[in-house]
Amino acid sequence: MGNRLDAKVCLITGAGSGIGQASARLFAQEGARVVVADIDLDAAAKTVAEIGAVAVAERVDVTSPQDTVDLAKRVVEQFGRIDVLFNNAGIAGIGDVLETEPELFDRVMTVNVRGVYLMTRAVVPYMIERQTGSIINMSSCIAEIGLARRVSYAASKGAVFAMTKSMQVDLAP
């Protein structure tokens, strides 16, 4: 165990499984106080139990403006701040341009892109107030190289990459 994140408050979305869950474990091993946020509260709670460190489970629908604002507020009320936001929640949406129904395309874009936007929008005011904070947005190399039958996923991750670059310019000190 290290201490590179000693006592840092790290909010991770999509942390009930996959990359988010693995990241929550690693952040905790580095001394972070981890907020394991997921749309599936049971999965988040299971992750917290497995971590065995300072961690809390929170339910969040990253596509809901109210959910994201409420979560950011709860985290700040409980821990006093948010040092790191890791926007990891996402869905894949498998299909090529002909197979992917518009509803699925919209859902992937809503979760993967709007979710990053809303969660960041909810957390950034607290970071600006403290004049510090880090944001990690999960994208994918698929945004640049493509992958068969991942048209909506690739588009969403390309949008996350572009949004991240713009946020970097807007929010840099």
PDB file of C-alpha atoms in Angstrom:
ATOM      1  CA  MET A   1       0.000   0.000   0.000  1.00  0.00           C
ATOM      2  CA  GLY A   2       1.186   3.463  -0.868  1.00  0.00           C
ATOM      3  CA  ASN A   3       0.156   6.896   0.196  1.00  0.00           C
ATOM      4  CA  ARG A   4       0.183   8.940  -3.008  1.00  0.00           C
ATOM      5  CA  LEU A   5      -3.494   9.745  -2.451  1.00  0.00           C
ATOM      6  CA  ASP A   6      -3.307   9.940   1.337  1.00  0.00           C
ATOM      7  CA  ALA A   7      -6.634  11.297   2.634  1.00  0.00           C
ATOM      8  CA  LYS A   8      -7.640  12.600  -0.825  1.00  0.00           C
ATOM      9  CA  VAL A   9     -11.382  12.404  -1.438  1.00  0.00           C
ATOM     10  CA  CYS A  10     -11.895  10.583  -4.727  1.00  0.00           C
ATOM     11  CA  LEU A  11     -15.315  10.269  -6.343  1.00  0.00           C
ATOM     12  CA  ILE A  12     -15.473   7.504  -8.954  1.00  0.00           C
ATOM     13  CA  THR A  13     -18.560   6.942 -11.097  1.00  0.00           C
ATOM     14  CA  GLY A  14     -19.298   3.517 -12.500  1.00  0.00           C
ATOM     15  CA  ALA A  15     -17.290   2.058  -9.629  1.00  0.00           C
ATOM     16  CA  GLY A  16     -19.565  -0.902  -8.954  1.00  0.00           C
ATOM     17  CA  SER A  17     -17.823  -3.021 -11.583  1.00  0.00           C
ATOM     18  CA  GLY A  18     -15.072  -3.206 -14.172  1.00  0.00           C
ATOM     19  CA  ILE A  19     -12.487  -0.445 -14.511  1.00  0.00           C
ATOM     20  CA  GLY A  20     -14.248   1.732 -11.945  1.00  0.00           C
ATOM     21  CA  GLN A  21     -14.207  -1.018  -9.349  1.00  0.00           C
ATOM     22  CA  ALA A  22     -10.535  -1.794 -10.004  1.00  0.00           C
ATOM     23  CA  SER A  23      -9.729   1.913  -9.792  1.00  0.00           C
ATOM     24  CA  ALA A  24     -11.578   2.222  -6.488  1.00  0.00           C
ATOM     25  CA  ARG A  25      -9.416  -0.578  -5.081  1.00  0.00           C
ATOM     26  CA  LEU A  26      -6.208   1.028  -6.337  1.00  0.00           C
ATOM     27  CA  PHE A  27      -7.178   4.496  -5.087  1.00  0.00           C
ATOM     28  CA  ALA A  28      -7.936   3.026  -1.649  1.00  0.00           C
ATOM     29  CA  GLN A  29      -4.583   1.196  -1.622  1.00  0.00           C
ATOM     30  CA  GLU A  30      -2.948   4.580  -2.181  1.00  0.00           C
ATOM     31  CA  GLY A  31      -4.701   6.004   0.884  1.00  0.00           C
ATOM     32  CA  ALA A  32      -7.683   7.737  -0.721  1.00  0.00           C
ATOM     33  CA  ARG A  33     -11.111   8.146   0.781  1.00  0.00           C
ATOM     34  CA  VAL A  34     -13.147   6.629  -2.031  1.00  0.00           C
ATOM     35  CA  VAL A  35     -16.726   7.419  -2.965  1.00  0.00           C
ATOM     36  CA  VAL A  36     -17.877   4.396  -4.945  1.00  0.00           C
ATOM     37  CA  ALA A  37     -20.713   5.777  -7.065  1.00  0.00           C
ATOM     38  CA  ASP A  38     -22.821   3.635  -9.364  1.00  0.00           C
ATOM     39  CA  ILE A  39     -26.372   3.407 -10.652  1.00  0.00           C
ATOM     40  CA  ASP A  40     -26.434  -0.031  -8.963  1.00  0.00           C
ATOM     41  CA  LEU A  41     -26.158   0.712  -5.239  1.00  0.00           C
ATOM     42  CA  ASP A  42     -25.802  -2.980  -4.346  1.00  0.00           C
ATOM     43  CA  ALA A  43     -22.776  -3.290  -6.645  1.00  0.00           C
ATOM     44  CA  ALA A  44     -21.288  -0.123  -5.138  1.00  0.00           C
ATOM     45  CA  ALA A  45     -21.831  -1.458  -1.609  1.00  0.00           C
ATOM     46  CA  LYS A  46     -20.171  -4.749  -2.556  1.00  0.00           C
ATOM     47  CA  THR A  47     -17.154  -2.852  -3.873  1.00  0.00           C
ATOM     48  CA  VAL A  48     -16.948  -0.860  -0.634  1.00  0.00           C
ATOM     49  CA  ALA A  49     -17.068  -4.076   1.418  1.00  0.00           C
ATOM     50  CA  GLU A  50     -14.259  -5.570  -0.676  1.00  0.00           C
ATOM     51  CA  ILE A  51     -12.074  -2.475  -0.393  1.00  0.00           C
ATOM     52  CA  GLY A  52     -11.995  -2.551   3.392  1.00  0.00           C
ATOM     53  CA  ALA A  53     -10.721   1.035   3.613  1.00  0.00           C
ATOM     54  CA  VAL A  54     -12.320   4.440   4.023  1.00  0.00           C
ATOM     55  CA  ALA A  55     -14.971   4.128   1.336  1.00  0.00           C
ATOM     56  CA  VAL A  56     -18.671   4.826   0.962  1.00  0.00           C
ATOM     57  CA  ALA A  57     -21.211   3.605  -1.563  1.00  0.00           C
ATOM     58  CA  GLU A  58     -23.480   6.103  -3.295  1.00  0.00           C
ATOM     59  CA  ARG A  59     -26.135   5.630  -5.949  1.00  0.00           C
ATOM     60  CA  VAL A  60     -26.022   8.040  -8.868  1.00  0.00           C
ATOM     61  CA  ASP A  61     -27.634   8.231 -12.275  1.00  0.00           C
ATOM     62  CA  VAL A  62     -25.064  10.312 -14.144  1.00  0.00           C
ATOM     63  CA  THR A  63     -27.691  11.238 -16.741  1.00  0.00           C
ATOM     64  CA  SER A  64     -29.746  13.065 -14.100  1.00  0.00           C
ATOM     65  CA  PRO A  65     -28.812  16.688 -13.350  1.00  0.00           C
ATOM     66  CA  GLN A  66     -30.413  16.419  -9.907  1.00  0.00           C
ATOM     67  CA  ASP A  67     -28.663  13.149  -9.019  1.00  0.00           C
ATOM     68  CA  THR A  68     -25.247  14.551  -9.918  1.00  0.00           C
ATOM     69  CA  VAL A  69     -25.760  17.794  -7.986  1.00  0.00           C
ATOM     70  CA  ASP A  70     -27.115  15.904  -4.977  1.00  0.00           C
ATOM     71  CA  LEU A  71     -24.194  13.461  -4.987  1.00  0.00           C
ATOM     72  CA  ALA A  72     -21.577  16.207  -5.141  1.00  0.00           C
ATOM     73  CA  LYS A  73     -23.295  17.992  -2.267  1.00  0.00           C
ATOM     74  CA  ARG A  74     -23.469  14.814  -0.137  1.00  0.00           C
ATOM     75  CA  VAL A  75     -19.783  14.053  -0.702  1.00  0.00           C
ATOM     76  CA  VAL A  76     -18.746  17.583   0.284  1.00  0.00           C
ATOM     77  CA  GLU A  77     -21.016  17.466   3.343  1.00  0.00           C
ATOM     78  CA  GLN A  78     -19.499  14.142   4.431  1.00  0.00           C
ATOM     79  CA  PHE A  79     -15.830  14.695   3.560  1.00  0.00           C
ATOM     80  CA  GLY A  80     -15.503  18.475   3.263  1.00  0.00           C
ATOM     81  CA  ARG A  81     -14.266  18.430  -0.331  1.00  0.00           C
ATOM     82  CA  ILE A  82     -13.766  16.475  -3.546  1.00  0.00           C
ATOM     83  CA  ASP A  83     -10.115  16.240  -4.588  1.00  0.00           C
ATOM     84  CA  VAL A  84     -10.495  13.889  -7.540  1.00  0.00           C
ATOM     85  CA  LEU A  85     -13.430  13.203  -9.839  1.00  0.00           C
ATOM     86  CA  PHE A  86     -13.055  10.113 -12.006  1.00  0.00           C
ATOM     87  CA  ASN A  87     -15.817  10.103 -14.633  1.00  0.00           C
ATOM     88  CA  ASN A  88     -15.839   6.421 -15.483  1.00  0.00           C
ATOM     89  CA  ALA A  89     -19.518   5.457 -15.833  1.00  0.00           C
ATOM     90  CA  GLY A  90     -20.322   4.267 -19.314  1.00  0.00           C
ATOM     91  CA  ILE A  91     -22.084   1.754 -21.531  1.00  0.00           C
ATOM     92  CA  ALA A  92     -20.929   0.051 -24.735  1.00  0.00           C
ATOM     93  CA  GLY A  93     -23.791  -0.029 -27.233  1.00  0.00           C
ATOM     94  CA  ILE A  94     -22.815  -2.778 -29.653  1.00  0.00           C
ATOM     95  CA  GLY A  95     -23.762  -2.454 -33.314  1.00  0.00           C
ATOM     96  CA  ASP A  96     -22.716  -0.921 -36.606  1.00  0.00           C
ATOM     97  CA  VAL A  97     -24.428   2.111 -38.130  1.00  0.00           C
ATOM     98  CA  LEU A  98     -27.241  -0.032 -39.598  1.00  0.00           C
ATOM     99  CA  GLU A  99     -27.746  -2.246 -36.547  1.00  0.00           C
ATOM    100  CA  THR A 100     -27.712   0.547 -33.980  1.00  0.00           C
ATOM    101  CA  GLU A 101     -31.192   1.911 -33.427  1.00  0.00           C
ATOM    102  CA  PRO A 102     -31.371   5.672 -32.811  1.00  0.00           C
ATOM    103  CA  GLU A 103     -32.618   5.020 -29.266  1.00  0.00           C
ATOM    104  CA  LEU A 104     -29.501   2.995 -28.421  1.00  0.00           C
ATOM    105  CA  PHE A 105     -27.234   5.595 -30.016  1.00  0.00           C
ATOM    106  CA  ASP A 106     -28.914   8.312 -27.938  1.00  0.00           C
ATOM    107  CA  ARG A 107     -28.656   6.240 -24.745  1.00  0.00           C
ATOM    108  CA  VAL A 108     -24.920   5.633 -25.222  1.00  0.00           C
ATOM    109  CA  MET A 109     -24.318   9.328 -25.893  1.00  0.00           C
ATOM    110  CA  THR A 110     -26.446  10.303 -22.895  1.00  0.00           C
ATOM    111  CA  VAL A 111     -24.641   8.048 -20.431  1.00  0.00           C
ATOM    112  CA  ASN A 112     -21.117   8.398 -21.807  1.00  0.00           C
ATOM    113  CA  VAL A 113     -21.064  12.077 -22.791  1.00  0.00           C
ATOM    114  CA  ARG A 114     -23.840  13.864 -20.922  1.00  0.00           C
ATOM    115  CA  GLY A 115     -22.911  11.898 -17.796  1.00  0.00           C
ATOM    116  CA  VAL A 116     -19.361  13.283 -17.881  1.00  0.00           C
ATOM    117  CA  TYR A 117     -20.691  16.785 -18.517  1.00  0.00           C
ATOM    118  CA  LEU A 118     -23.261  16.672 -15.694  1.00  0.00           C
ATOM    119  CA  MET A 119     -20.972  15.110 -13.092  1.00  0.00           C
ATOM    120  CA  THR A 120     -18.181  17.560 -13.905  1.00  0.00           C
ATOM    121  CA  ARG A 121     -20.615  20.481 -13.823  1.00  0.00           C
ATOM    122  CA  ALA A 122     -21.773  19.380 -10.363  1.00  0.00           C
ATOM    123  CA  VAL A 123     -18.260  18.968  -8.903  1.00  0.00           C
ATOM    124  CA  VAL A 124     -16.273  21.812 -10.486  1.00  0.00           C
ATOM    125  CA  PRO A 125     -17.773  24.626  -8.356  1.00  0.00           C
ATOM    126  CA  TYR A 126     -16.430  22.897  -5.224  1.00  0.00           C
ATOM    127  CA  MET A 127     -13.000  22.537  -6.820  1.00  0.00           C
ATOM    128  CA  ILE A 128     -12.976  26.169  -7.947  1.00  0.00           C
ATOM    129  CA  GLU A 129     -13.905  27.257  -4.429  1.00  0.00           C
ATOM    130  CA  ARG A 130     -10.867  25.407  -3.061  1.00  0.00           C
ATOM    131  CA  GLN A 131      -8.696  26.342  -6.070  1.00  0.00           C
ATOM    132  CA  THR A 132      -7.632  22.733  -6.481  1.00  0.00           C
ATOM    133  CA  GLY A 133      -8.845  19.446  -7.852  1.00  0.00           C
ATOM    134  CA  SER A 134      -8.282  16.862 -10.547  1.00  0.00           C
ATOM    135  CA  ILE A 135     -10.707  15.413 -13.067  1.00  0.00           C
ATOM    136  CA  ILE A 136     -10.141  12.157 -14.918  1.00  0.00           C
ATOM    137  CA  ASN A 137     -12.470  11.397 -17.827  1.00  0.00           C
ATOM    138  CA  MET A 138     -12.492   7.847 -19.149  1.00  0.00           C
ATOM    139  CA  SER A 139     -12.256   7.780 -22.925  1.00  0.00           C
ATOM    140  CA  SER A 140     -10.963   5.051 -25.231  1.00  0.00           C
ATOM    141  CA  CYS A 141      -8.490   4.553 -28.043  1.00  0.00           C
ATOM    142  CA  ILE A 142     -11.509   3.323 -30.006  1.00  0.00           C
ATOM    143  CA  ALA A 143     -12.387   7.004 -30.427  1.00  0.00           C
ATOM    144  CA  GLU A 144      -9.354   7.373 -32.701  1.00  0.00           C
ATOM    145  CA  ILE A 145      -8.857   3.954 -34.262  1.00  0.00           C
ATOM    146  CA  GLY A 146     -12.431   2.670 -34.432  1.00  0.00           C
ATOM    147  CA  LEU A 147     -13.699  -0.838 -33.805  1.00  0.00           C
ATOM    148  CA  ALA A 148     -16.208  -2.941 -35.692  1.00  0.00           C
ATOM    149  CA  ARG A 149     -19.781  -2.695 -34.422  1.00  0.00           C
ATOM    150  CA  ARG A 150     -19.039   0.066 -31.901  1.00  0.00           C
ATOM    151  CA  VAL A 151     -20.324   3.121 -33.791  1.00  0.00           C
ATOM    152  CA  SER A 152     -22.140   4.700 -30.830  1.00  0.00           C
ATOM    153  CA  TYR A 153     -19.408   3.848 -28.328  1.00  0.00           C
ATOM    154  CA  ALA A 154     -16.642   5.233 -30.563  1.00  0.00           C
ATOM    155  CA  ALA A 155     -18.618   8.419 -31.185  1.00  0.00           C
ATOM    156  CA  SER A 156     -19.268   8.890 -27.475  1.00  0.00           C
ATOM    157  CA  LYS A 157     -15.636   8.408 -26.501  1.00  0.00           C
ATOM    158  CA  GLY A 158     -14.517  10.818 -29.218  1.00  0.00           C
ATOM    159  CA  ALA A 159     -16.905  13.368 -27.750  1.00  0.00           C
ATOM    160  CA  VAL A 160     -15.526  12.747 -24.250  1.00  0.00           C
ATOM    161  CA  PHE A 161     -11.992  13.304 -25.548  1.00  0.00           C
ATOM    162  CA  ALA A 162     -12.968  16.596 -27.228  1.00  0.00           C
ATOM    163  CA  MET A 163     -14.937  17.762 -24.192  1.00  0.00           C
ATOM    164  CA  THR A 164     -11.995  16.962 -21.926  1.00  0.00           C
ATOM    165  CA  LYS A 165      -9.639  19.061 -24.049  1.00  0.00           C
ATOM    166  CA  SER A 166     -12.065  22.005 -23.925  1.00  0.00           C
ATOM    167  CA  MET A 167     -12.531  21.642 -20.167  1.00  0.00           C
ATOM    168  CA  GLN A 168      -8.756  21.590 -19.781  1.00  0.00           C
ATOM    169  CA  VAL A 169      -8.524  24.976 -21.487  1.00  0.00           C
ATOM    170  CA  ASP A 170     -11.514  26.400 -19.616  1.00  0.00           C
ATOM    171  CA  LEU A 171     -10.582  25.178 -16.142  1.00  0.00           C
ATOM    172  CA  ALA A 172      -6.783  25.332 -16.085  1.00  0.00           C
ATOM    173  CA  PRO A 173      -5.386  27.692 -13.449  1.00  0.00           C
TER     174      PRO A 173
END
